[in-house]
Coordinates of C-alpha atoms and ligand atoms in Angstrom, one line a residue:
M4 CA 14.0 8.4 -30.3
V5 CA 14.3 4.8 -28.8
R6 CA 11.1 3.5 -27.4
L7 CA 10.8 -0.3 -26.9
R8 CA 7.5 -1.9 -25.6
F9 CA 6.8 -5.2 -23.7
A10 CA 3.4 -6.2 -24.5
P11 CA 2.3 -9.4 -23.0
S12 CA -1.2 -10.8 -23.0
P13 CA -2.8 -11.5 -19.6
T14 CA -3.3 -15.2 -20.3
G15 CA -1.3 -16.5 -17.2
F16 CA 1.9 -15.9 -15.1
L17 CA 4.9 -14.2 -16.7
H18 CA 6.7 -17.0 -18.4
I19 CA 10.6 -17.1 -18.3
G20 CA 10.7 -16.5 -22.2
G21 CA 8.6 -13.2 -21.6
L22 CA 10.9 -12.2 -18.8
R23 CA 13.8 -12.5 -21.5
T24 CA 11.9 -10.6 -24.2
A25 CA 11.3 -7.8 -21.5
L26 CA 14.9 -7.9 -20.3
F27 CA 16.3 -7.5 -24.0
S28 CA 14.0 -4.6 -24.7
W29 CA 14.8 -3.1 -21.4
L30 CA 18.6 -3.4 -21.8
F31 CA 18.5 -1.8 -25.2
T32 CA 16.3 1.0 -24.0
K33 CA 18.5 1.8 -21.0
K34 CA 21.6 1.6 -23.1
N35 CA 20.1 4.2 -25.5
K36 CA 18.5 6.2 -23.0
G37 CA 15.1 5.5 -24.4
S38 CA 11.7 4.8 -22.7
F39 CA 10.4 1.3 -21.8
I40 CA 6.8 0.9 -22.3
F41 CA 4.5 -1.9 -20.9
R42 CA 1.2 -2.6 -22.9
L43 CA -1.2 -5.0 -22.1
E44 CA -2.5 -7.0 -25.0
D45 CA -5.9 -8.1 -23.7
T46 CA -7.9 -8.5 -26.8
D47 CA -8.5 -12.2 -26.7
R48 CA -11.4 -12.2 -24.2
N49 CA -11.6 -15.9 -24.1
R50 CA -8.0 -16.5 -22.6
L51 CA -8.1 -13.7 -19.9
V52 CA -6.7 -14.7 -16.8
E53 CA -7.7 -12.8 -13.6
E54 CA -4.7 -11.4 -11.7
A55 CA -2.5 -11.9 -14.8
E56 CA -1.9 -8.1 -15.3
E57 CA -1.1 -7.7 -11.6
N58 CA 1.4 -10.7 -11.5
L59 CA 3.1 -9.5 -14.9
I60 CA 3.7 -6.2 -13.4
R61 CA 4.7 -7.5 -9.9
M62 CA 7.2 -10.0 -11.5
L63 CA 8.8 -7.2 -13.5
D64 CA 9.0 -5.3 -10.6
W65 CA 10.6 -8.0 -8.5
A66 CA 13.2 -8.5 -11.3
G67 CA 14.2 -4.8 -11.2
I68 CA 12.8 -4.2 -14.7
D69 CA 11.3 -0.5 -14.4
I70 CA 8.5 0.7 -16.6
D71 CA 8.6 4.2 -17.9
E72 CA 4.8 4.1 -19.3
G73 CA 2.2 1.7 -18.8
P74 CA -1.2 1.0 -17.0
G75 CA -1.5 2.7 -13.6
I76 CA 1.9 4.6 -14.6
G77 CA 0.7 6.9 -17.4
G78 CA 2.4 8.5 -20.2
D79 CA 1.5 10.4 -23.1
Y80 CA 0.3 7.4 -25.6
G81 CA -2.0 5.4 -23.3
P82 CA -4.3 4.0 -22.4
Y83 CA -2.0 1.1 -22.5
R84 CA -4.6 -1.6 -22.2
Q85 CA -5.8 -2.4 -25.6
S86 CA -9.4 -3.1 -24.5
E87 CA -9.4 0.5 -23.5
R88 CA -8.5 1.6 -27.2
L89 CA -11.5 -0.1 -29.1
Q90 CA -12.4 3.3 -30.6
L91 CA -9.1 3.8 -32.2
Y92 CA -9.0 0.5 -33.7
R93 CA -12.5 1.0 -35.0
E94 CA -11.5 4.2 -36.6
H95 CA -8.5 2.5 -38.5
V96 CA -10.7 -0.3 -39.6
D97 CA -13.2 2.1 -41.0
L98 CA -10.3 3.8 -43.0
L99 CA -9.0 0.4 -44.4
L100 CA -12.6 -0.6 -45.4
E101 CA -13.0 2.8 -47.2
Q102 CA -9.7 2.2 -49.0
G103 CA -10.9 -0.9 -50.3
D104 CA -8.1 -2.6 -48.3
A105 CA -10.3 -4.7 -46.0
Y106 CA -13.7 -6.1 -46.2
P107 CA -16.5 -7.6 -44.1
C108 CA -16.6 -11.4 -43.8
F109 CA -19.8 -13.3 -42.9
C110 CA -18.6 -16.9 -43.1
T111 CA -19.9 -18.9 -40.2
E112 CA -17.7 -20.9 -37.9
E113 CA -19.1 -24.1 -39.5
R114 CA -18.5 -23.1 -43.1
L115 CA -14.8 -22.4 -41.9
E116 CA -14.3 -25.6 -40.4
Q117 CA -15.8 -27.4 -43.2
L118 CA -13.2 -25.5 -45.7
K119 CA -10.5 -26.4 -43.3
S120 CA -11.2 -29.9 -43.3
N121 CA -11.6 -30.3 -47.0
Q122 CA -8.5 -28.4 -47.8
R123 CA -6.6 -30.8 -45.3
S124 CA -8.1 -33.8 -46.7
Q125 CA -6.9 -32.8 -50.2
G126 CA -3.4 -32.3 -48.6
E127 CA -3.6 -28.6 -48.8
T128 CA -2.5 -26.0 -46.1
P129 CA -5.7 -24.6 -44.7
Q130 CA -6.2 -21.1 -45.8
Y131 CA -9.5 -18.8 -46.0
D132 CA -10.7 -19.1 -49.6
N133 CA -11.7 -15.3 -49.8
H134 CA -15.3 -16.1 -50.2
C135 CA -16.7 -12.9 -48.9
R136 CA -14.0 -10.7 -50.7
K137 CA -16.3 -11.4 -53.7
L138 CA -19.6 -9.7 -52.3
N139 CA -21.0 -6.8 -54.0
K140 CA -21.6 -3.6 -52.2
E141 CA -25.5 -3.9 -52.1
E142 CA -25.3 -7.5 -50.5
I143 CA -22.7 -6.4 -47.9
L144 CA -24.9 -3.4 -47.0
S145 CA -28.1 -5.3 -46.5
R146 CA -26.3 -8.1 -44.5
I147 CA -24.9 -5.5 -42.3
Q148 CA -28.2 -3.6 -42.1
S149 CA -29.8 -6.9 -41.0
Q150 CA -27.2 -7.1 -38.3
E151 CA -25.7 -10.3 -39.6
A152 CA -22.6 -11.2 -37.5
H153 CA -19.4 -10.7 -39.3
V154 CA -15.7 -9.9 -38.9
I155 CA -13.3 -7.6 -41.0
R156 CA -10.6 -9.2 -42.9
M157 CA -7.6 -7.6 -44.5
K158 CA -6.9 -8.0 -48.1
I159 CA -3.7 -9.9 -49.3
P160 CA -2.8 -8.3 -52.7
E161 CA -3.9 -10.5 -55.5
K162 CA -0.7 -9.8 -57.4
E163 CA 2.1 -12.4 -56.3
E164 CA 4.6 -10.5 -54.3
T165 CA 7.5 -11.4 -52.0
F166 CA 7.5 -9.7 -48.5
R167 CA 10.9 -9.0 -47.1
L168 CA 11.4 -8.2 -43.5
K169 CA 15.1 -6.8 -42.4
D170 CA 15.3 -8.3 -38.9
L171 CA 18.1 -7.3 -36.7
V172 CA 18.8 -10.8 -35.6
R173 CA 18.1 -12.9 -38.7
G174 CA 18.9 -10.6 -41.6
T175 CA 16.5 -10.5 -44.4
V176 CA 13.6 -13.0 -44.1
A177 CA 11.3 -13.6 -47.2
I178 CA 7.7 -15.0 -47.5
E179 CA 5.7 -15.1 -50.6
S180 CA 2.4 -13.4 -50.5
G181 CA 0.6 -16.9 -51.5
Q182 CA 1.5 -18.2 -48.2
V183 CA -0.7 -15.6 -46.4
E184 CA -4.5 -15.6 -46.1
D185 CA -6.8 -12.7 -45.6
Q186 CA -6.4 -12.0 -42.0
V187 CA -9.2 -11.4 -39.6
I188 CA -8.5 -7.9 -38.4
L189 CA -11.5 -7.1 -36.3
K190 CA -13.8 -9.9 -34.5
S191 CA -17.3 -10.0 -34.6
D192 CA -17.3 -9.0 -30.8
G193 CA -15.6 -5.6 -31.9
F194 CA -12.1 -6.4 -30.4
P195 CA -9.3 -6.3 -32.9
T196 CA -7.0 -9.3 -33.3
Y197 CA -3.3 -9.2 -32.4
H198 CA -2.3 -8.3 -36.0
L199 CA -4.4 -5.2 -36.4
A200 CA -3.8 -4.0 -32.7
V201 CA -0.1 -4.4 -32.7
V202 CA 0.5 -2.5 -35.7
I203 CA -1.7 0.5 -34.8
D204 CA -0.2 0.6 -31.2
D205 CA 3.2 0.4 -32.0
H206 CA 2.8 3.2 -34.6
L207 CA 0.9 5.6 -32.4
M208 CA 3.0 4.8 -29.3
Q209 CA 5.8 5.8 -31.6
I210 CA 7.9 2.2 -30.9
S211 CA 11.3 2.3 -32.7
H212 CA 12.1 -1.3 -32.2
V213 CA 9.4 -4.0 -32.0
V214 CA 11.2 -7.2 -30.0
R215 CA 9.1 -10.2 -29.7
G216 CA 9.3 -14.2 -30.0
E217 CA 10.2 -15.8 -33.1
E218 CA 6.8 -17.5 -33.1
W219 CA 5.4 -14.2 -34.5
L220 CA 7.8 -14.2 -37.5
P221 CA 5.6 -15.7 -40.0
S222 CA 3.0 -13.0 -39.3
F223 CA 5.2 -10.2 -40.5
P224 CA 3.7 -9.8 -44.2
K225 CA 0.6 -9.0 -42.6
H226 CA 2.0 -6.4 -40.5
L227 CA 4.1 -5.0 -43.3
L228 CA 0.9 -4.7 -45.5
L229 CA -1.0 -2.7 -42.8
Y230 CA 1.9 -0.4 -42.4
R231 CA 1.8 0.1 -46.0
Y232 CA -2.0 0.5 -46.3
L233 CA -2.0 3.0 -43.4
G234 CA 0.8 4.9 -45.0
W235 CA 3.1 4.4 -41.9
E236 CA 6.8 3.9 -41.7
T237 CA 7.6 0.5 -40.3
P238 CA 9.7 0.1 -37.1
E239 CA 12.8 -2.1 -36.6
F240 CA 12.1 -5.6 -36.0
V241 CA 13.6 -8.1 -33.7
H242 CA 12.6 -11.8 -33.4
L243 CA 14.1 -13.6 -30.4
P244 CA 15.0 -17.3 -30.8
L245 CA 13.2 -20.0 -28.7
I246 CA 14.2 -21.1 -25.4
L247 CA 14.4 -24.9 -25.3
N248 CA 14.5 -27.5 -22.6
E249 CA 17.5 -29.9 -22.3
E250 CA 15.9 -32.3 -24.8
R251 CA 15.7 -29.4 -27.3
A252 CA 11.9 -29.1 -27.2
K253 CA 10.2 -26.1 -26.3
L254 CA 10.4 -25.1 -22.7
S255 CA 7.2 -26.1 -20.9
K256 CA 5.7 -26.7 -17.6
R257 CA 6.2 -30.5 -17.7
H258 CA 9.9 -30.1 -17.2
G259 CA 9.7 -27.9 -14.1
A260 CA 9.6 -24.3 -13.3
V261 CA 8.8 -22.0 -16.2
S262 CA 7.1 -19.1 -14.6
V263 CA 9.0 -16.2 -13.0
E264 CA 6.6 -16.7 -9.9
D265 CA 7.9 -20.2 -9.6
F266 CA 11.6 -19.0 -9.5
R267 CA 10.8 -16.5 -7.2
S268 CA 9.1 -18.5 -4.7
K269 CA 11.9 -21.3 -5.0
G270 CA 14.2 -18.5 -3.7
Y271 CA 16.2 -17.6 -6.8
L272 CA 17.7 -14.1 -6.6
P273 CA 16.3 -11.8 -9.3
E274 CA 19.9 -10.8 -10.2
A275 CA 21.0 -14.1 -10.7
L276 CA 18.0 -15.1 -13.0
L277 CA 18.4 -11.9 -15.0
N278 CA 22.0 -12.6 -15.6
F279 CA 21.2 -16.2 -16.5
I280 CA 18.4 -15.2 -19.0
A281 CA 20.4 -12.5 -20.6
L282 CA 22.7 -15.5 -21.7
L283 CA 20.0 -17.4 -23.2
G284 CA 20.6 -16.4 -26.8
W285 CA 23.0 -13.6 -26.3
N286 CA 26.7 -13.4 -25.2
P287 CA 29.0 -10.5 -24.3
G288 CA 31.3 -11.5 -27.1
D289 CA 33.9 -13.2 -24.5
D290 CA 33.6 -16.0 -22.1
R291 CA 32.4 -13.9 -19.2
E292 CA 29.3 -15.4 -17.5
L293 CA 28.5 -13.3 -14.4
L294 CA 27.6 -9.9 -15.4
S295 CA 25.8 -7.4 -13.3
L296 CA 22.8 -5.5 -14.6
K297 CA 25.0 -2.4 -15.2
E298 CA 27.4 -4.6 -17.2
L299 CA 24.6 -6.1 -19.3
T300 CA 23.2 -2.7 -20.1
Q301 CA 26.8 -1.4 -21.3
E302 CA 27.5 -4.7 -23.3
F303 CA 23.9 -5.5 -24.6
S304 CA 23.3 -5.2 -28.5
F305 CA 21.0 -7.1 -30.7
E306 CA 23.9 -8.0 -33.1
R307 CA 24.9 -10.5 -30.6
V308 CA 21.6 -12.3 -30.2
S309 CA 21.6 -15.6 -31.9
K310 CA 19.4 -17.1 -34.5
S311 CA 19.3 -20.6 -32.9
G312 CA 17.2 -21.7 -29.9
S313 CA 19.0 -21.7 -26.5
I314 CA 19.0 -24.3 -23.9
F315 CA 17.5 -23.6 -20.5
D316 CA 20.2 -25.3 -18.3
R317 CA 18.9 -25.6 -14.9
E318 CA 22.3 -26.7 -13.4
K319 CA 23.7 -23.7 -14.6
L320 CA 21.2 -21.4 -13.1
N321 CA 21.8 -23.2 -9.9
W322 CA 25.5 -22.6 -10.2
M323 CA 24.8 -18.9 -11.0
N324 CA 22.1 -18.2 -8.0
Q325 CA 25.1 -19.9 -5.6
Q326 CA 27.6 -17.5 -7.0
Y327 CA 25.2 -14.5 -6.6
L328 CA 24.5 -15.6 -3.0
L329 CA 27.9 -15.8 -2.2
K330 CA 28.5 -12.5 -3.4
L331 CA 25.7 -10.7 -1.4
P332 CA 27.1 -8.3 1.4
E333 CA 26.7 -10.0 4.8
E334 CA 23.7 -7.6 5.7
E335 CA 22.0 -8.2 2.4
Y336 CA 22.1 -11.9 2.7
L337 CA 20.7 -11.8 6.2
R338 CA 17.9 -9.6 5.2
R339 CA 17.0 -11.8 2.3
I340 CA 17.2 -14.7 4.5
W341 CA 14.9 -13.2 7.1
E342 CA 12.2 -12.8 4.5
V343 CA 12.5 -16.2 3.4
V344 CA 12.2 -17.4 7.0
Q345 CA 8.9 -15.3 7.6
E346 CA 7.3 -17.7 5.0
G347 CA 8.5 -21.0 6.6
A348 CA 7.9 -22.9 9.7
Y349 CA 10.8 -21.7 11.8
R350 CA 9.8 -18.0 11.6
N351 CA 9.3 -18.0 15.5
Q352 CA 12.9 -18.9 16.4
E353 CA 15.2 -16.8 18.0
Q354 CA 16.6 -14.3 15.5
E355 CA 20.3 -14.7 16.6
K356 CA 19.8 -18.4 16.2
I357 CA 18.7 -17.8 12.7
Q358 CA 21.5 -15.7 11.8
Q359 CA 24.0 -18.2 13.1
A360 CA 22.5 -20.9 11.0
A361 CA 22.4 -18.6 8.0
E362 CA 26.0 -18.1 8.4
I363 CA 26.8 -21.8 8.8
L364 CA 24.7 -22.5 5.8
K365 CA 25.7 -19.7 3.4
T366 CA 28.2 -21.8 1.2
R367 CA 25.7 -24.7 0.9
L368 CA 22.5 -23.0 -0.4
V369 CA 21.6 -23.2 -4.1
T370 CA 18.4 -21.0 -3.6
L371 CA 17.3 -19.0 -0.5
S372 CA 14.4 -21.4 0.0
D373 CA 16.8 -24.3 0.7
F374 CA 17.4 -22.5 3.9
N375 CA 13.9 -23.1 5.3
Q376 CA 14.4 -26.8 4.5
K377 CA 17.6 -27.1 5.9
L378 CA 16.4 -25.4 9.3
G379 CA 15.1 -28.6 10.6
L380 CA 18.7 -29.9 11.6
F381 CA 18.9 -26.7 13.7
F382 CA 15.7 -26.3 15.3
D383 CA 13.8 -29.8 15.5
Q384 CA 14.1 -31.9 18.5
N385 CA 14.9 -35.0 16.5
P386 CA 16.0 -33.9 13.1
E387 CA 15.1 -36.2 10.2
L388 CA 17.8 -38.8 9.0
N389 CA 17.2 -39.6 5.4
D390 CA 20.3 -39.1 3.8
P391 CA 21.3 -42.4 2.1
Q392 CA 25.0 -42.0 2.6
A393 CA 24.5 -41.2 6.3
L394 CA 22.3 -44.0 6.8
E395 CA 24.9 -46.4 5.0
V396 CA 27.5 -45.1 7.5
L397 CA 25.5 -45.3 10.6
K398 CA 24.3 -49.0 9.9
Q399 CA 27.9 -50.2 10.3
E400 CA 28.8 -52.1 13.5
E401 CA 32.0 -50.0 13.8
S402 CA 30.1 -46.7 13.7
K403 CA 27.6 -48.0 16.3
T404 CA 30.6 -49.0 18.3
V405 CA 32.2 -45.5 18.1
L406 CA 29.0 -43.6 18.9
R407 CA 28.5 -45.7 21.9
E408 CA 32.0 -45.5 23.3
F409 CA 31.9 -41.6 22.6
L410 CA 28.9 -41.5 24.9
V411 CA 30.4 -43.5 27.5
Q412 CA 33.6 -41.4 27.7
S413 CA 31.8 -38.2 27.3
E414 CA 30.5 -38.8 30.7
S415 CA 34.0 -38.1 32.3
L416 CA 33.7 -34.4 30.9
S417 CA 31.8 -31.8 32.7
E418 CA 30.6 -30.5 29.4
L419 CA 31.2 -31.6 25.6
T420 CA 32.8 -28.5 23.8
S421 CA 34.6 -27.9 20.4
D422 CA 37.6 -27.3 22.6
N423 CA 37.8 -30.8 24.2
L424 CA 36.0 -32.8 21.1
G425 CA 39.4 -33.7 19.5
Q426 CA 40.9 -35.0 23.0
L427 CA 37.6 -37.2 23.2
V428 CA 37.6 -38.5 19.8
K429 CA 41.3 -39.4 20.3
S430 CA 40.5 -41.4 23.4
V431 CA 37.7 -43.2 21.5
Q432 CA 40.2 -44.2 18.7
K433 CA 42.4 -45.6 21.6
T434 CA 39.7 -47.8 23.1
T435 CA 38.2 -48.9 19.8
G436 CA 41.2 -49.1 17.6
I437 CA 39.0 -47.3 14.9
K438 CA 40.6 -44.5 12.9
G439 CA 40.2 -41.6 10.5
R440 CA 37.1 -41.5 8.6
G441 CA 35.5 -44.6 10.5
L442 CA 35.9 -42.5 13.5
W443 CA 34.7 -39.0 12.5
M444 CA 32.2 -39.9 10.0
P445 CA 29.7 -41.7 12.4
L446 CA 29.7 -38.7 14.7
R447 CA 29.3 -36.3 11.8
C448 CA 26.4 -38.3 10.4
A449 CA 24.6 -38.7 13.8
I450 CA 25.0 -35.1 14.7
T451 CA 24.5 -33.2 11.3
R452 CA 22.1 -36.0 9.8
E453 CA 24.0 -36.0 6.7
A454 CA 27.2 -37.4 5.3
S455 CA 28.4 -34.1 4.1
G456 CA 26.5 -31.8 6.3
P457 CA 28.0 -28.8 8.0
E458 CA 31.3 -29.2 10.1
L459 CA 31.0 -31.2 13.5
A460 CA 32.6 -28.6 15.5
V461 CA 30.5 -25.8 14.1
M462 CA 27.4 -27.8 14.9
L463 CA 28.6 -28.5 18.3
D464 CA 29.1 -24.8 19.0
F465 CA 25.6 -24.2 17.7
F466 CA 23.8 -26.8 19.6
G467 CA 25.9 -27.2 22.9
G468 CA 27.6 -30.5 24.1
E469 CA 24.3 -31.7 25.8
K470 CA 22.1 -31.5 22.6
C471 CA 24.8 -33.1 20.5
L472 CA 25.0 -36.2 23.0
R473 CA 21.3 -36.4 22.8
L474 CA 21.1 -36.6 19.1
I475 CA 23.7 -39.3 19.3
R476 CA 21.5 -41.3 21.7
Q477 CA 18.4 -40.6 19.3
T478 CA 20.5 -41.8 16.2
L479 CA 21.5 -45.3 17.9
E480 CA 17.9 -45.7 18.8
L481 CA 16.4 -45.2 15.3
P482 CA 15.1 -48.6 14.1
S483 CA 16.5 -48.2 10.4
I484 CA 20.1 -48.0 12.2
M485 CA 19.4 -50.5 15.1
N486 CA 18.6 -53.3 12.4
G487 CA 22.2 -53.2 11.0
P488 CA 23.4 -53.1 7.3
Ligands
LIG526 N1 0.9 -10.3 -27.0 C1 1.9 -10.8 -27.6 C2 2.4 -12.0 -26.9 O1 2.0 -12.0 -25.5 C3 3.1 -9.7 -27.9 C4 3.8 -10.0 -29.2 C5 4.5 -8.7 -29.4 O2 5.4 -8.5 -28.7 O3 4.3 -8.1 -30.4 O4 3.0 -12.9 -27.4

């Protein structure tokens, strides 16, 4: 039975690394016709963020990762919020205490801080000194009876041993027991720590494969021990490599968007983001880069997940998003554009005009929300002109000559259209003696406000002749252009 879980803590928005963990687990589940479970690990009460649970679920839904069991969805193994399973953890802690595999610890924060700082100053790695492990039964009983605050710690065996984990990505990983301390498993507030809750839940929820970030790798000895103490079989383990930024440091907010919410609001398509993320640390065994969700599901395996960190290359994500935008069927493209327009300043414009703009801009968009930013050209009275290349062109005397002559000669036409544009430009060439780029570029820059904006004739059709002539006049009046190079 293949059962995988995604078990985020509600401490913030869904991070791109979290989405990858969810995706890899989901792909493996789908491939093996198993169940995908969402479990909320909300035992750290100090780090709870309101709305995080809702955001996590909404972002998975946006990405198209469907959940078979989870909060609000049901299933046989719930509740799926750890805060609602406290009784279960307590029962297992009692069992561990009874077996002598755990003990109460009354050490105060101050004592533990002092201990750590002494160890550090002696160049040792800070570790609990097992002070309370040596307390006798009577003392423990009387301190508990007088309601002294305490936590419960699990025992690491005194006899040295090497813990070995067979990880599906990393092969066998070994850690010596001397490097592991007597871990707190139940806090004084009655909430379990991650280490206890994860083992109990993964077992009771019959999880077959535990997939998580490599930051949890050093913790595996504690987990293996708990499985041993409780007499349970261990699941398979997969620790995923880190996602790094372009400087090979851990991906963080300082280097741009990292939450799925950010990518969504910047107008990335979920299918592009998933495809991109699937290739962070995994490959299909050949050089294919564009893979649909169906292909990813067919191809996915943990054997091809790499051990080393993978770089989050934003340029590549942009390229991929463009490819997906271009591949969208016309109707679907327009539907998504329309959704984006509703969030922007041009939502009251005529639908037909928006649709025309969408067609003109299709090959020029990197993300969907670029569309809203580019609509100024289409609908503003005097669209901004701040493209440095366009300004450079327009400041030239020759450019201004072309534009002025174009305006003068246009007066002989009843209407400027894309049909008579070529004729008019030729005639301007004759009068001014200016040819080629020198002739077309100023017109393009004045009308599309960019040196590499949409085609001139296309924009002329969109605006109509009169508006184009007005845009040229406005351009000539701009102070930044009047003042020359
Ligand atoms: N709650 C843990 C986290 O958010 C989950 C680790 C795990 O999947 O076991 O990192």
